[in-house]
Amino acid sequence: MQGGDEVKILYDYEKLLDMVYERLPKRVGGRAYDIPSLEVDYVGDHTVVKNFGFACERIRREPRIVMRFLLKELAMPGSLNPDNSLVIYKRVSAKSIQSLYTRFLESYVRCSTCGSYDTELVREGKVWFIRCLACGAITYVKPV
């Protein structure tokens, strides 16, 4: 191989590399996936999480699964309204609900490989796992 051929190969490699980088999606500054915090309100002795349906939609989880986790951890009764707001039949502090929600995010939403929250919860038989939509990793979790 002559010196001129080697330079041409390097040039072609650089050109190909530039073409690959041009085709990659552009990175947006900040967090790529914003997780909303829960908006807690009180109606009498009941606690209402107003944006529960929206939060569940953003984290790609069924509201019933998230509700089951929160109510089980709180050991309190509750239900979903038709507008997907969560009603807990006791008074619970917003800080308690938010900390449980954060624990749910860490256990059942966040990818343990890359740290992305862009995941989906999949159930096959009795086995539950998180499939990361960013890196493709699969992490098995205990049933909700």
PDB file of C-alpha atoms in Angstrom:
ATOM      1  CA  MET A   1       0.000   0.000   0.000  1.00  0.00           C
ATOM      2  CA  GLN A   2       1.353   3.424  -0.897  1.00  0.00           C
ATOM      3  CA  GLY A   3       1.212   6.472   1.332  1.00  0.00           C
ATOM      4  CA  GLY A   4      -1.461   8.132  -0.845  1.00  0.00           C
ATOM      5  CA  ASP A   5      -3.747   5.080  -0.581  1.00  0.00           C
ATOM      6  CA  GLU A   6      -3.461   5.120   3.201  1.00  0.00           C
ATOM      7  CA  VAL A   7      -4.509   8.795   3.364  1.00  0.00           C
ATOM      8  CA  LYS A   8      -7.452   8.075   1.047  1.00  0.00           C
ATOM      9  CA  ILE A   9      -8.617   5.176   3.295  1.00  0.00           C
ATOM     10  CA  LEU A  10      -8.414   7.421   6.373  1.00  0.00           C
ATOM     11  CA  TYR A  11     -10.303  10.140   4.545  1.00  0.00           C
ATOM     12  CA  ASP A  12     -13.008   7.714   3.508  1.00  0.00           C
ATOM     13  CA  TYR A  13     -13.220   6.430   7.080  1.00  0.00           C
ATOM     14  CA  GLU A  14     -13.619   9.962   8.440  1.00  0.00           C
ATOM     15  CA  LYS A  15     -16.237  10.725   5.804  1.00  0.00           C
ATOM     16  CA  LEU A  16     -18.162   7.561   6.671  1.00  0.00           C
ATOM     17  CA  LEU A  17     -17.925   8.348  10.360  1.00  0.00           C
ATOM     18  CA  ASP A  18     -19.313  11.841   9.757  1.00  0.00           C
ATOM     19  CA  MET A  19     -22.195  10.350   7.789  1.00  0.00           C
ATOM     20  CA  VAL A  20     -23.016   7.992  10.672  1.00  0.00           C
ATOM     21  CA  TYR A  21     -22.989  10.827  13.223  1.00  0.00           C
ATOM     22  CA  GLU A  22     -25.275  12.918  10.993  1.00  0.00           C
ATOM     23  CA  ARG A  23     -27.862  10.129  10.982  1.00  0.00           C
ATOM     24  CA  LEU A  24     -27.909   9.696  14.766  1.00  0.00           C
ATOM     25  CA  PRO A  25     -30.743  11.494  16.577  1.00  0.00           C
ATOM     26  CA  LYS A  26     -29.726  14.790  18.120  1.00  0.00           C
ATOM     27  CA  ARG A  27     -29.333  14.850  21.888  1.00  0.00           C
ATOM     28  CA  VAL A  28     -31.524  17.279  23.744  1.00  0.00           C
ATOM     29  CA  GLY A  29     -29.986  19.007  26.728  1.00  0.00           C
ATOM     30  CA  GLY A  30     -31.196  18.125  30.216  1.00  0.00           C
ATOM     31  CA  ARG A  31     -33.060  14.987  31.146  1.00  0.00           C
ATOM     32  CA  ALA A  32     -34.329  13.083  28.150  1.00  0.00           C
ATOM     33  CA  TYR A  33     -37.330  11.757  29.993  1.00  0.00           C
ATOM     34  CA  ASP A  34     -39.144  13.997  32.480  1.00  0.00           C
ATOM     35  CA  ILE A  35     -40.953  12.217  35.294  1.00  0.00           C
ATOM     36  CA  PRO A  36     -43.805  14.308  36.736  1.00  0.00           C
ATOM     37  CA  SER A  37     -44.143  14.552  40.496  1.00  0.00           C
ATOM     38  CA  LEU A  38     -47.509  13.691  42.001  1.00  0.00           C
ATOM     39  CA  GLU A  39     -50.021  16.452  42.816  1.00  0.00           C
ATOM     40  CA  VAL A  40     -51.660  15.576  46.142  1.00  0.00           C
ATOM     41  CA  ASP A  41     -54.868  17.196  47.347  1.00  0.00           C
ATOM     42  CA  TYR A  42     -57.161  16.519  50.323  1.00  0.00           C
ATOM     43  CA  VAL A  43     -60.943  16.188  50.269  1.00  0.00           C
ATOM     44  CA  GLY A  44     -62.186  15.637  53.809  1.00  0.00           C
ATOM     45  CA  ASP A  45     -60.410  12.564  55.171  1.00  0.00           C
ATOM     46  CA  HIS A  46     -59.520  11.363  51.662  1.00  0.00           C
ATOM     47  CA  THR A  47     -56.248  11.934  49.846  1.00  0.00           C
ATOM     48  CA  VAL A  48     -56.521  12.524  46.094  1.00  0.00           C
ATOM     49  CA  VAL A  49     -53.605  12.278  43.657  1.00  0.00           C
ATOM     50  CA  LYS A  50     -54.938  14.465  40.852  1.00  0.00           C
ATOM     51  CA  ASN A  51     -52.374  13.814  38.109  1.00  0.00           C
ATOM     52  CA  PHE A  52     -52.063  10.076  38.789  1.00  0.00           C
ATOM     53  CA  GLY A  53     -53.267   9.038  35.316  1.00  0.00           C
ATOM     54  CA  PHE A  54     -50.887  11.459  33.595  1.00  0.00           C
ATOM     55  CA  ALA A  55     -47.939  10.297  35.724  1.00  0.00           C
ATOM     56  CA  CYS A  56     -48.694   6.638  34.945  1.00  0.00           C
ATOM     57  CA  GLU A  57     -48.954   7.440  31.250  1.00  0.00           C
ATOM     58  CA  ARG A  58     -45.557   9.204  31.293  1.00  0.00           C
ATOM     59  CA  ILE A  59     -43.824   6.254  32.983  1.00  0.00           C
ATOM     60  CA  ARG A  60     -45.657   3.738  30.734  1.00  0.00           C
ATOM     61  CA  ARG A  61     -47.273   1.839  33.610  1.00  0.00           C
ATOM     62  CA  GLU A  62     -50.869   0.774  34.085  1.00  0.00           C
ATOM     63  CA  PRO A  63     -52.531   2.912  36.781  1.00  0.00           C
ATOM     64  CA  ARG A  64     -53.832  -0.237  38.508  1.00  0.00           C
ATOM     65  CA  ILE A  65     -50.293  -1.595  38.960  1.00  0.00           C
ATOM     66  CA  VAL A  66     -48.960   1.659  40.427  1.00  0.00           C
ATOM     67  CA  MET A  67     -52.078   1.992  42.603  1.00  0.00           C
ATOM     68  CA  ARG A  68     -51.679  -1.567  43.886  1.00  0.00           C
ATOM     69  CA  PHE A  69     -48.043  -0.864  44.852  1.00  0.00           C
ATOM     70  CA  LEU A  70     -48.852   2.403  46.650  1.00  0.00           C
ATOM     71  CA  LEU A  71     -51.886   1.060  48.520  1.00  0.00           C
ATOM     72  CA  LYS A  72     -50.058  -2.109  49.543  1.00  0.00           C
ATOM     73  CA  GLU A  73     -47.109  -0.114  50.881  1.00  0.00           C
ATOM     74  CA  LEU A  74     -49.405   2.308  52.707  1.00  0.00           C
ATOM     75  CA  ALA A  75     -51.641  -0.550  53.948  1.00  0.00           C
ATOM     76  CA  MET A  76     -54.673   1.600  53.180  1.00  0.00           C
ATOM     77  CA  PRO A  77     -57.770   1.234  51.011  1.00  0.00           C
ATOM     78  CA  GLY A  78     -58.242   3.279  47.878  1.00  0.00           C
ATOM     79  CA  SER A  79     -59.525   3.309  44.311  1.00  0.00           C
ATOM     80  CA  LEU A  80     -59.184   4.915  40.901  1.00  0.00           C
ATOM     81  CA  ASN A  81     -61.703   7.491  39.750  1.00  0.00           C
ATOM     82  CA  PRO A  82     -62.970   7.356  36.146  1.00  0.00           C
ATOM     83  CA  ASP A  83     -60.564  10.226  35.317  1.00  0.00           C
ATOM     84  CA  ASN A  84     -57.655   8.051  36.618  1.00  0.00           C
ATOM     85  CA  SER A  85     -57.029  10.113  39.741  1.00  0.00           C
ATOM     86  CA  LEU A  86     -56.110   8.011  42.769  1.00  0.00           C
ATOM     87  CA  VAL A  87     -58.255   8.309  45.899  1.00  0.00           C
ATOM     88  CA  ILE A  88     -56.869   6.977  49.185  1.00  0.00           C
ATOM     89  CA  TYR A  89     -59.549   6.635  51.839  1.00  0.00           C
ATOM     90  CA  LYS A  90     -57.329   8.047  54.602  1.00  0.00           C
ATOM     91  CA  ARG A  91     -55.248  11.171  55.013  1.00  0.00           C
ATOM     92  CA  VAL A  92     -51.652  10.574  53.877  1.00  0.00           C
ATOM     93  CA  SER A  93     -48.909  13.188  53.698  1.00  0.00           C
ATOM     94  CA  ALA A  94     -47.761  14.262  50.254  1.00  0.00           C
ATOM     95  CA  LYS A  95     -44.183  13.519  51.286  1.00  0.00           C
ATOM     96  CA  SER A  96     -45.053   9.875  52.086  1.00  0.00           C
ATOM     97  CA  ILE A  97     -46.808   9.384  48.768  1.00  0.00           C
ATOM     98  CA  GLN A  98     -43.970  11.024  46.842  1.00  0.00           C
ATOM     99  CA  SER A  99     -41.324   8.873  48.568  1.00  0.00           C
ATOM    100  CA  LEU A 100     -43.278   5.696  47.772  1.00  0.00           C
ATOM    101  CA  TYR A 101     -43.690   6.865  44.187  1.00  0.00           C
ATOM    102  CA  THR A 102     -39.926   7.433  43.980  1.00  0.00           C
ATOM    103  CA  ARG A 103     -39.352   3.936  45.361  1.00  0.00           C
ATOM    104  CA  PHE A 104     -41.708   2.530  42.701  1.00  0.00           C
ATOM    105  CA  LEU A 105     -39.759   4.405  40.014  1.00  0.00           C
ATOM    106  CA  GLU A 106     -36.463   2.993  41.231  1.00  0.00           C
ATOM    107  CA  SER A 107     -37.788  -0.578  41.554  1.00  0.00           C
ATOM    108  CA  TYR A 108     -40.179  -0.916  38.610  1.00  0.00           C
ATOM    109  CA  VAL A 109     -39.342   1.815  36.088  1.00  0.00           C
ATOM    110  CA  ARG A 110     -35.644   2.755  36.088  1.00  0.00           C
ATOM    111  CA  CYS A 111     -33.307   0.592  34.002  1.00  0.00           C
ATOM    112  CA  SER A 112     -30.618  -0.857  36.243  1.00  0.00           C
ATOM    113  CA  THR A 113     -28.173  -1.022  33.325  1.00  0.00           C
ATOM    114  CA  CYS A 114     -28.258   2.476  31.812  1.00  0.00           C
ATOM    115  CA  GLY A 115     -30.415   4.392  34.333  1.00  0.00           C
ATOM    116  CA  SER A 116     -33.062   5.396  31.784  1.00  0.00           C
ATOM    117  CA  TYR A 117     -36.710   5.762  32.792  1.00  0.00           C
ATOM    118  CA  ASP A 118     -37.802   4.969  29.232  1.00  0.00           C
ATOM    119  CA  THR A 119     -38.855   1.388  29.973  1.00  0.00           C
ATOM    120  CA  GLU A 120     -41.842  -0.916  29.887  1.00  0.00           C
ATOM    121  CA  LEU A 121     -43.000  -3.465  32.457  1.00  0.00           C
ATOM    122  CA  VAL A 122     -43.706  -6.852  30.887  1.00  0.00           C
ATOM    123  CA  ARG A 123     -45.328  -9.916  32.398  1.00  0.00           C
ATOM    124  CA  GLU A 124     -44.828 -13.388  30.945  1.00  0.00           C
ATOM    125  CA  GLY A 125     -46.708 -15.941  33.010  1.00  0.00           C
ATOM    126  CA  LYS A 126     -45.701 -15.312  36.599  1.00  0.00           C
ATOM    127  CA  VAL A 127     -42.459 -13.568  35.674  1.00  0.00           C
ATOM    128  CA  TRP A 128     -42.227  -9.752  35.595  1.00  0.00           C
ATOM    129  CA  PHE A 129     -39.363  -7.866  33.971  1.00  0.00           C
ATOM    130  CA  ILE A 130     -38.422  -4.373  32.872  1.00  0.00           C
ATOM    131  CA  ARG A 131     -37.444  -3.966  29.224  1.00  0.00           C
ATOM    132  CA  CYS A 132     -35.419  -0.829  28.585  1.00  0.00           C
ATOM    133  CA  LEU A 133     -36.403   0.997  25.407  1.00  0.00           C
ATOM    134  CA  ALA A 134     -33.119   2.933  25.429  1.00  0.00           C
ATOM    135  CA  CYS A 135     -30.533   0.138  25.718  1.00  0.00           C
ATOM    136  CA  GLY A 136     -32.599  -3.040  25.321  1.00  0.00           C
ATOM    137  CA  ALA A 137     -31.612  -4.529  28.697  1.00  0.00           C
ATOM    138  CA  ILE A 138     -33.988  -6.827  30.537  1.00  0.00           C
ATOM    139  CA  THR A 139     -34.132  -6.734  34.341  1.00  0.00           C
ATOM    140  CA  TYR A 140     -36.273  -9.179  36.287  1.00  0.00           C
ATOM    141  CA  VAL A 141     -38.286  -7.714  39.162  1.00  0.00           C
ATOM    142  CA  LYS A 142     -40.455  -9.196  41.872  1.00  0.00           C
ATOM    143  CA  PRO A 143     -44.187  -9.235  41.101  1.00  0.00           C
ATOM    144  CA  VAL A 144     -46.176  -6.105  41.886  1.00  0.00           C
TER     145      VAL A 144
END
